[in-house]
Amino acid sequence: MDGKVSWTMPVLFELQDACFEYDGIPALRGLSLEIAQGERVALLGANGSGKSTLLRILDALHFASKGSVSFDGQRLTPELFQRDDYALAFRRRVALVFQNPDVQLFNPTVFDEVAFGPLQLQWPKETILSKVAEAMELMGVTHLRDRPPYRLSGGEKKRVALASVLVLDPDVLLLDEPTATLDPRSQSQVVDLIQEWKGSSKTVITATHQLEIVEDIADRVFVLEEGRVAATGIPPEILPNYELLLRANLVHAHRHSHGSVIHSHPHLHSHSKHEH
Amino acid sequence: MKRGFLESTFVGFARVVTRAMISEETARRRGLLQALDPRVRVVGLFSLVLAVTLSRKISVVVALLTVAVAIAILSRVSLFVLVKRVWLVVLGFTAVIAVPAIFVTPGDPVATFGFLTITEQGLRTAAMLILRVETAVTFTTLLILCTPWTHVLKALRAFRLPKEAIAMLAMTHRYVFLLVETASQMLESRRSRTVGILKPAAQRRMAARTAGVLLSKSIELSNEVYLAMQSRGFRGDIQILSDFRLDAWDYLGLTAFLLAGGLAVWMGR
C-alpha cells in the first residue's frame, strides 16, 4: 500500500517523504501520498497521528521541513506564498475547516464571519452579499446573521465555520473532524453535504476517527500512524481490517458478559457484526 | 467553599463580562436610540458629552442630565439599572475627589465644623464635578447599552479609525468571552478537586499556575486564529464591508443631537 493514486483524474496533491516538527517534536515523519482531483479521501488516525498537521500542510499553513509537497504540479514553499497573486489564487481554490470552530470564528457577527473570506479575496460587494446569503442558507444559519459567535451552540458554531468556507466555493475542501462535537442530526447534515459532492470535481479530504461515517464520505482511506501512512485502500478493504485499526488505535476491544461467559470483540460501531 | 481574593476578583470580572452580554438585550429593544443609525448615536451622544464638559453652569448640566434620563426612558433603558450600575458607582468614585473640595475651596462660609469650614464655592465646585461626571457617564452608558458592540465597531470604522485598531478591539472583545469561559472551567475543575481550605500561600501559587496556563492557552489560540485567518486569504490588510444607510429619521436625530449640544454650550458659557 504505497499511497499512489489509481484515479483517472490528474494528481492534485503529491507528498514525498514530507516531514514536519513542532518545536523539535516530529508530527510528520516522511509521509508520502497522492490525492487526485475529485477524490473524496478520509484520513484516519488516533489523536496525535498527524491528521491535523497533514491538513495544515495541504492548506500551505505549514511547510514541510524535509521532503516535498506539491499542489497541481507546483511545489509549495514559503517563498511561493510571498507572492500575493499565487497565495490568493491558492486560498480561493483550497479551504480548511478547523477542528475547533472557536479558532475559525474570530469576527464580531456571523455575517462578518461568512463574508471574511470573500472580502479578503476582494470580490465585488454585490457578489459578496449574494454568496454570503447563499452559504448561510445552505448551512441553515441565516437566522443567526447578526449574532456574535460566542453566543452560538457548538453545533451552530460548526455550521457557521462550514458556511464561512463554503462561501468561497473552493475546489478542495479540507475538513478536520467535521462531525466531532455535533449532535446526530447535525452530523448527518454534514455527511449528506459531503455525499452530495460525490461525482463533482470537488476534492474533499476529511480527517476523522469516526469510523462509522467513513464509507459515506470517502472513496479512499489513508490510515495514519505516528506521522506516516500505515495503510491505504478503499473503505471495504480498510474497515474490516481489525488488526490494522487496533494497531492504529482506532478500535478497542469491547469486553462484556453473556450470563457466565465473559468475552471480548472489536468495538467497531456500525461495522461491528459478531456471532455470540 | 469560601472564595479567596483572587478567585473573588475573577468571579467579579466574569460577572462584568456576563453583564456586557445582558446589555445586548437592551440593544435589541425598540426605542429611540435603537432606531437611529449607530454612527448617529456615536456622534450625537459624544457631542452631548462634549457639551457637558464645556458647560460652566450647573443649571445647564442639570438640563443635560434631564435630557439623558428622557433619552433613557424613550430608549427603554431601565432606570433601576442606570441608578445601580452608573449613578451610585460614579457617585462613590467622584465623591472621593469632590468632598475635599467642599472644605478646601476658598469662598463664603456656609457652615463650620471645628477647624473645617464649608464654603458656598466649595459646594458649587463639588456639585458641578459630580453632576458633570454623572451626566457624561450616563450618555456614554446609553450608547453602550443601546448599541451592540459590533455596531459600535462598525460606526468607528465609518470615522476612518485605523482598520487594524478596530480589528484588535473586535478580536479582544470576541476572545475575552472564550478566555473567561476557559478560566472559569479551570477554576471549577480545581475547586472540584480541592478538599478543605487552602492556605493563602498555596492559593497564590495555584492562581499563578492558572494564570500561566491561561496565558499559554491564549498564545496558542492566537496562533491558531492567525492560521485560520491566513487560510481564508488574510494577507495582513483587513478588508471590511460597511452596510449602514442613513435615512430621514437619522438626519433628524443627528440634527436634534447637534442642536441640543450646541445650545447647551452656548447657554452654559
XYZ file of C-alpha atoms in Angstrom:
545
model
C 0.000 0.000 0.000
C 2.079 2.947 -1.257
C -0.486 5.748 -1.236
C -0.288 6.183 -5.024
C -3.431 7.312 -6.773
C -5.272 4.906 -9.105
C -7.784 7.567 -10.156
C -8.325 8.663 -13.719
C -8.270 12.375 -12.803
C -4.984 14.313 -12.595
C -2.981 14.257 -9.361
C -3.708 17.345 -7.265
C -1.602 16.841 -4.127
C 1.654 14.943 -4.099
C 3.707 14.488 -0.925
C 7.100 12.806 -0.979
C 8.814 11.930 2.306
C 7.285 15.030 3.921
C 8.462 15.777 7.467
C 7.296 18.407 9.925
C 8.122 19.146 13.569
C 6.562 21.329 16.260
C 9.425 22.707 18.376
C 11.559 19.672 17.601
C 8.742 17.169 18.228
C 8.067 15.252 14.988
C 4.477 15.367 13.718
C 5.042 14.011 10.194
C 7.880 11.525 9.632
C 8.487 11.003 5.943
C 4.880 10.903 4.763
C 4.189 10.142 1.095
C 0.848 10.159 -0.668
C -1.005 11.304 -3.771
C -4.543 12.657 -3.979
C -6.314 13.151 -7.314
C -8.708 15.882 -8.338
C -12.316 14.985 -7.458
C -11.358 12.310 -4.926
C -13.083 12.032 -1.574
C -10.444 10.932 0.890
C -10.615 10.081 4.595
C -7.563 10.451 6.827
C -7.958 8.010 9.705
C -5.800 8.048 12.753
C -5.813 8.334 16.509
C -5.083 11.602 18.319
C -1.526 12.706 17.588
C -1.191 10.594 14.437
C -0.587 13.695 12.289
C -4.009 14.189 10.663
C -4.420 17.866 11.576
C -0.795 18.639 10.715
C -1.220 16.985 7.329
C -4.305 19.116 6.608
C -2.343 22.271 7.505
C 0.472 21.189 5.224
C -2.057 20.620 2.412
C -3.503 24.103 3.104
C 0.028 25.594 2.978
C -0.283 26.951 6.516
C 2.790 24.903 7.417
C 5.549 23.862 5.040
C 7.431 20.568 5.078
C 10.824 20.819 6.798
C 12.084 17.898 4.663
C 10.703 16.212 1.564
C 8.293 17.930 -0.813
C 4.625 18.889 -1.095
C 3.150 19.799 -4.486
C -0.244 21.146 -5.480
C -1.344 20.926 -9.098
C 2.270 20.292 -10.122
C 3.624 23.311 -8.219
C 5.885 22.735 -5.224
C 4.509 24.579 -2.186
C 7.165 26.707 -0.469
C 7.095 29.745 1.865
C 8.722 31.799 -0.919
C 5.876 30.974 -3.305
C 3.358 32.237 -0.750
C 5.132 35.586 -0.527
C 3.548 36.278 -3.923
C 0.058 37.760 -3.445
C -1.211 36.509 -6.812
C -0.332 32.871 -6.107
C -1.392 32.964 -2.431
C -4.821 34.464 -3.189
C -5.423 32.071 -6.106
C -4.481 29.129 -3.855
C -6.723 30.340 -0.996
C -9.570 30.673 -3.478
C -9.129 27.023 -4.525
C -8.244 25.333 -1.223
C -10.116 25.841 2.061
C -9.778 24.320 5.500
C -12.414 23.887 8.205
C -10.601 23.770 11.549
C -11.377 21.203 14.208
C -12.060 23.856 16.858
C -14.667 26.283 15.482
C -13.699 28.917 18.071
C -10.385 29.267 16.260
C -12.137 29.939 12.988
C -14.866 32.263 14.216
C -12.951 35.439 15.024
C -15.363 38.049 13.639
C -17.922 40.045 15.638
C -21.008 38.567 13.914
C -21.976 35.506 11.885
C -22.446 37.656 8.770
C -18.965 39.193 9.135
C -17.567 35.716 9.624
C -19.019 34.296 6.426
C -18.090 37.467 4.500
C -14.470 37.477 5.753
C -13.013 35.167 3.076
C -14.713 36.837 0.066
C -13.699 40.269 1.410
C -10.043 39.255 1.683
C -10.213 37.911 -1.885
C -11.627 41.306 -2.879
C -14.788 40.114 -4.590
C -17.293 42.802 -5.704
C -19.699 43.893 -2.942
C -22.853 42.589 -4.684
C -21.237 39.166 -5.244
C -20.211 39.027 -1.591
C -23.727 39.813 -0.374
C -25.380 37.201 -2.599
C -22.777 34.466 -1.965
C -22.857 35.039 1.800
C -26.665 34.786 1.781
C -26.432 31.526 -0.241
C -23.838 29.969 2.064
C -25.787 30.898 5.208
C -28.957 29.455 3.677
C -27.146 26.233 2.702
C -25.893 25.692 6.255
C -29.162 26.860 7.866
C -27.612 29.763 9.769
C -29.426 32.706 8.145
C -31.363 33.382 11.366
C -28.056 33.765 13.230
C -26.833 36.520 10.853
C -26.311 39.253 13.475
C -25.424 37.017 16.412
C -21.886 37.088 17.850
C -20.153 33.691 17.564
C -19.595 33.357 21.343
C -23.356 33.113 21.829
C -23.778 30.119 19.496
C -24.041 26.472 20.484
C -21.316 24.004 19.467
C -23.353 22.716 16.503
C -24.198 26.230 15.318
C -20.544 27.257 15.512
C -19.562 24.293 13.357
C -22.231 25.124 10.782
C -21.089 28.760 10.645
C -17.461 27.599 10.273
C -18.545 25.419 7.335
C -20.540 28.287 5.783
C -17.518 30.604 6.107
C -15.516 28.195 3.962
C -18.230 27.010 1.554
C -18.930 30.630 0.592
C -15.629 30.549 -1.321
C -16.868 27.547 -3.353
C -13.385 26.010 -3.185
C -12.159 23.211 -5.459
C -10.552 21.467 -2.490
C -12.176 21.178 0.888
C -10.085 20.114 3.862
C -12.210 19.107 6.858
C -10.690 18.498 10.281
C -13.032 16.327 12.362
C -16.127 17.975 10.826
C -18.632 15.894 12.799
C -16.873 15.981 16.181
C -18.989 17.603 18.947
C -22.059 17.667 16.683
C -25.403 16.188 17.647
C -26.617 13.258 15.477
C -28.830 15.452 13.261
C -26.066 17.973 12.541
C -23.636 15.088 11.938
C -25.899 13.596 9.292
C -26.301 17.046 7.668
C -22.519 17.305 7.262
C -22.261 13.737 5.961
C -25.099 14.407 3.491
C -23.283 17.521 2.276
C -20.069 15.591 1.613
C -22.076 12.862 -0.120
C -23.644 15.459 -2.424
C -20.175 16.341 -3.721
C -19.608 12.761 -4.906
C -19.106 12.770 -8.657
C -18.420 16.532 -8.752
C -14.976 17.933 -9.454
C -14.559 18.871 -5.786
C -11.808 17.190 -3.834
C -12.809 16.532 -0.231
C -10.202 15.448 2.312
C -11.640 14.641 5.740
C -9.650 13.880 8.871
C -11.673 11.807 11.288
C -11.556 8.976 13.761
C -15.275 8.275 13.453
C -15.215 5.004 11.530
C -18.991 4.866 11.135
C -19.050 7.781 8.657
C -16.055 6.739 6.542
C -17.941 4.694 3.929
C -20.306 7.623 3.374
C -17.700 10.343 2.989
C -14.724 8.671 1.310
C -13.757 6.744 -1.814
C -10.276 6.130 -0.432
C -8.805 5.932 3.057
C -5.361 6.706 4.434
C -4.608 5.300 7.866
C -2.019 7.449 9.635
C 0.178 6.218 12.424
C 2.892 8.287 14.099
C 3.137 10.726 11.210
C 3.334 8.140 8.434
C 0.855 6.410 6.132
C 0.321 2.983 7.697
C -2.139 1.796 5.060
C -4.278 2.984 2.190
C -7.188 1.482 0.316
C -10.901 1.699 -0.350
C -13.191 1.654 2.741
C -14.339 -2.004 2.291
C -10.667 -3.060 2.388
C -9.611 -0.942 5.355
C -12.598 -1.005 7.710
C -12.789 -4.808 8.258
C -9.017 -4.969 8.941
C -9.262 -5.251 12.721
C -5.525 -5.762 13.328
C -4.690 -2.598 11.367
C -7.343 -0.498 13.124
C -6.338 -1.858 16.546
C -2.672 -1.065 15.856
C -3.603 2.456 14.707
C -5.599 2.878 17.944
C -8.868 3.369 16.039
C -10.719 0.500 17.713
C -10.510 -1.160 21.099
C -11.544 -4.500 22.484
C -15.053 -4.419 23.937
C -15.357 -6.812 26.876
C -18.735 -7.919 28.187
C -20.537 -10.931 29.562
C -23.384 -13.173 28.405
C -24.506 -14.937 31.571
C -21.407 -16.561 32.995
C -19.401 -16.248 29.755
C -17.141 -13.208 29.523
C -15.757 -12.459 26.058
C -14.347 -9.605 24.015
C -14.705 -8.425 20.432
C -13.708 -5.381 18.388
C -15.658 -2.203 19.141
C -16.496 -1.059 15.615
C -19.936 0.569 15.912
C -21.929 0.131 12.671
C -19.256 -2.121 11.165
C -19.132 -4.488 14.095
C -21.059 -7.690 13.468
C -20.220 -10.658 15.596
C -21.650 -14.055 16.470
C -22.453 -14.986 20.032
C -16.371 26.779 49.926
C -15.194 30.292 50.760
C -13.591 32.082 47.826
C -10.135 33.651 48.118
C -9.331 37.202 47.000
C -8.030 36.166 43.559
C -10.948 33.889 42.883
C -13.397 36.568 44.007
C -11.685 39.036 41.670
C -12.062 36.614 38.790
C -15.713 35.920 39.619
C -16.290 39.698 39.646
C -14.633 40.022 36.235
C -16.753 37.177 34.865
C -19.859 38.966 36.200
C -18.886 42.144 34.337
C -18.454 40.144 31.123
C -21.843 38.498 31.649
C -23.385 41.952 32.165
C -21.905 43.023 28.842
C -23.769 40.142 27.244
C -27.006 41.110 29.024
C -26.665 44.673 27.751
C -27.212 43.328 24.249
C -30.779 42.528 25.296
C -31.384 46.278 25.794
C -29.789 46.987 22.421
C -32.349 44.736 20.729
C -35.381 46.553 22.227
C -37.353 49.001 20.095
C -36.609 52.521 21.312
C -35.437 55.993 20.391
C -31.690 55.338 20.256
C -32.065 51.829 18.862
C -33.954 53.258 15.866
C -31.040 55.507 14.909
C -28.051 54.593 12.762
C -25.100 53.632 15.051
C -22.966 56.399 13.524
C -25.609 58.968 14.521
C -25.678 57.508 18.027
C -21.875 57.760 18.349
C -21.664 61.331 17.001
C -24.820 62.525 18.784
C -24.042 61.172 22.238
C -20.381 62.230 22.080
C -21.475 65.757 21.097
C -23.621 65.815 24.269
C -20.664 64.540 26.337
C -18.592 67.380 24.856
C -21.353 69.870 25.756
C -21.335 68.570 29.352
C -17.595 69.113 29.688
C -17.735 72.624 28.149
C -20.740 73.905 30.176
C -19.877 76.094 33.165
C -23.392 76.455 34.632
C -24.916 73.869 36.958
C -28.407 74.578 35.585
C -27.266 73.619 32.059
C -25.612 70.387 33.260
C -28.813 69.538 35.195
C -30.787 70.177 31.981
C -28.449 67.827 30.082
C -28.872 65.173 32.786
C -32.647 65.539 32.346
C -32.168 65.039 28.590
C -30.113 61.896 29.336
C -32.891 60.498 31.557
C -35.503 61.301 28.890
C -33.405 59.516 26.233
C -33.029 56.536 28.601
C -36.801 56.311 29.150
C -37.558 56.656 25.415
C -34.907 54.025 24.655
C -36.460 51.635 27.211
C -33.364 51.530 29.400
C -34.193 50.516 32.955
C -33.721 53.467 35.332
C -33.009 50.949 38.089
C -30.013 49.666 36.070
C -28.910 53.260 35.443
C -29.091 54.170 39.147
C -27.450 50.972 40.386
C -24.771 50.454 37.749
C -23.970 54.066 36.877
C -25.099 56.776 39.238
C -24.259 55.112 42.572
C -20.914 53.745 41.326
C -19.902 57.080 39.767
C -21.036 58.943 42.891
C -18.812 56.701 45.033
C -15.710 57.344 42.912
C -16.310 61.049 42.266
C -17.178 61.841 45.885
C -13.636 60.847 46.913
C -12.334 63.761 44.831
C -15.297 66.120 45.285
C -15.762 66.017 49.066
C -12.389 67.633 49.958
C -13.225 70.463 47.518
C -16.156 71.431 49.784
C -13.683 72.314 52.532
C -10.566 73.449 50.685
C -12.119 75.803 48.104
C -11.819 79.391 49.375
C -15.038 81.463 49.450
C -18.075 82.465 51.513
C -18.530 80.232 54.595
C -21.811 78.324 54.853
C -21.134 76.171 57.929
C -18.210 75.394 60.235
C -17.367 72.057 61.939
C -14.440 72.649 64.308
C -11.496 73.632 62.139
C -13.330 72.647 58.889
C -15.317 75.305 57.009
C -17.741 74.555 54.206
C -17.825 77.285 51.583
C -20.518 78.114 49.026
C -17.946 77.989 46.224
C -16.748 74.616 47.532
C -20.268 73.191 47.432
C -20.776 74.509 43.878
C -17.438 73.037 42.707
C -18.235 69.621 44.237
C -21.783 69.605 42.828
C -20.537 70.641 39.375
C -17.876 67.901 39.348
C -20.306 65.178 40.428
C -23.038 66.318 38.037
C -20.659 66.583 35.081
C -19.230 63.106 35.608
C -22.676 61.559 36.251
C -24.126 63.139 33.100
C -21.176 62.310 30.824
C -21.050 58.705 32.039
C -24.849 58.393 31.606
C -24.603 59.439 27.933
C -21.711 57.009 27.345
C -23.563 54.201 29.118
C -26.653 54.845 26.989
C -24.520 54.388 23.862
C -23.119 51.093 25.152
C -26.462 49.781 26.429
C -28.396 50.652 23.270
C -25.816 49.651 20.673
C -24.434 46.150 20.134
C -20.646 46.218 20.382
C -20.375 45.101 16.765
C -22.298 48.176 15.648
C -20.118 50.479 17.745
C -17.102 48.997 15.965
C -18.704 49.412 12.554
C -19.572 53.011 13.413
C -15.936 53.644 14.395
C -14.862 52.215 11.032
C -17.025 54.845 9.353
C -14.964 57.555 11.100
C -11.824 56.229 9.409
C -10.149 54.858 12.504
C -7.294 52.509 11.501
C -8.740 49.158 10.425
C -6.059 47.325 12.402
C -7.022 49.107 15.639
C -10.690 48.212 15.130
C -9.816 44.622 14.264
C -7.816 44.382 17.504
C -10.750 45.783 19.509
C -13.143 43.367 17.815
C -10.944 40.337 18.426
C -10.253 41.335 22.028
C -14.000 41.539 22.612
C -14.547 38.261 20.766
C -11.920 36.236 22.629
C -12.287 37.710 26.106
C -15.507 35.678 26.393
C -13.759 32.486 25.341
C -10.868 33.027 27.746
C -13.229 33.891 30.616
C -15.116 30.667 29.887
C -11.851 28.692 29.824
C -10.625 30.289 33.061
C -13.990 29.667 34.676
C -13.837 25.971 33.727
C -10.275 25.739 35.075
C -11.364 27.239 38.409
C -14.382 24.906 38.630
C -12.183 21.930 37.845
C -9.726 22.993 40.556
C -12.490 23.520 43.111
C -13.945 20.080 42.345
C -10.582 18.518 43.207
C -9.809 20.635 46.282
C -10.665 19.322 49.737
C -10.651 21.771 52.642
C -9.374 25.340 52.600
C -6.032 26.124 51.011
C -3.597 28.390 52.830
C -3.154 31.851 51.276
C 0.351 30.985 50.007
C -0.964 27.817 48.333
C -3.837 29.818 46.841
C -1.388 32.337 45.387
C 0.751 29.559 43.896
C -2.334 27.940 42.409
C -3.528 31.265 40.961
C -0.080 31.920 39.443
C -0.109 28.481 37.803
C -3.641 29.010 36.499
C -2.638 32.397 35.064
C 0.413 30.788 33.410
C -1.667 28.024 31.829
C -4.241 30.558 30.671
C -1.507 32.683 29.101
C -0.115 29.630 27.245
C -3.609 28.774 26.052
C -4.233 32.323 24.832
C -0.902 32.363 22.927
C -1.742 29.003 21.327
C -5.223 30.290 20.491
C -3.858 33.464 18.877
C -1.505 31.378 16.702
C -4.381 29.164 15.612
C -6.626 32.146 14.885
C -3.893 33.692 12.742
C -3.600 30.448 10.736
C -7.395 30.389 10.293
C -7.260 33.982 9.008
C -4.448 33.130 6.596
C -6.372 30.107 5.385
C -9.183 32.396 4.217
C -6.960 34.800 2.334
C -5.785 37.266 5.023
C -2.602 38.939 3.770
C -2.036 41.500 6.523
C -4.584 44.070 5.349
C -8.123 43.553 6.628
C -10.883 44.237 4.084
C -14.219 45.367 5.518
C -17.794 45.815 4.355
C -19.876 48.749 5.550
C -23.623 48.347 5.100
C -25.034 51.305 7.065
C -27.538 53.642 5.388
C -28.786 56.972 6.734
C -32.486 57.803 6.344
C -34.569 60.908 7.151
C -35.061 59.798 10.776
C -31.266 59.566 11.220
C -30.722 63.070 9.810
C -33.448 64.380 12.114
C -31.863 62.649 15.112
C -28.398 63.939 14.258
C -29.716 67.493 13.882
C -31.506 67.264 17.259
C -28.361 65.976 18.998
C -26.130 68.668 17.496
C -28.666 71.441 18.221
C -29.045 70.315 21.849
C -25.262 70.100 22.261
C -24.675 73.490 20.629
C -27.441 75.148 22.654
C -26.038 73.712 25.894
C -22.537 75.012 25.106
C -23.935 78.486 24.212
C -26.158 78.697 27.319
C -23.525 77.260 29.606
C -20.800 79.776 28.687
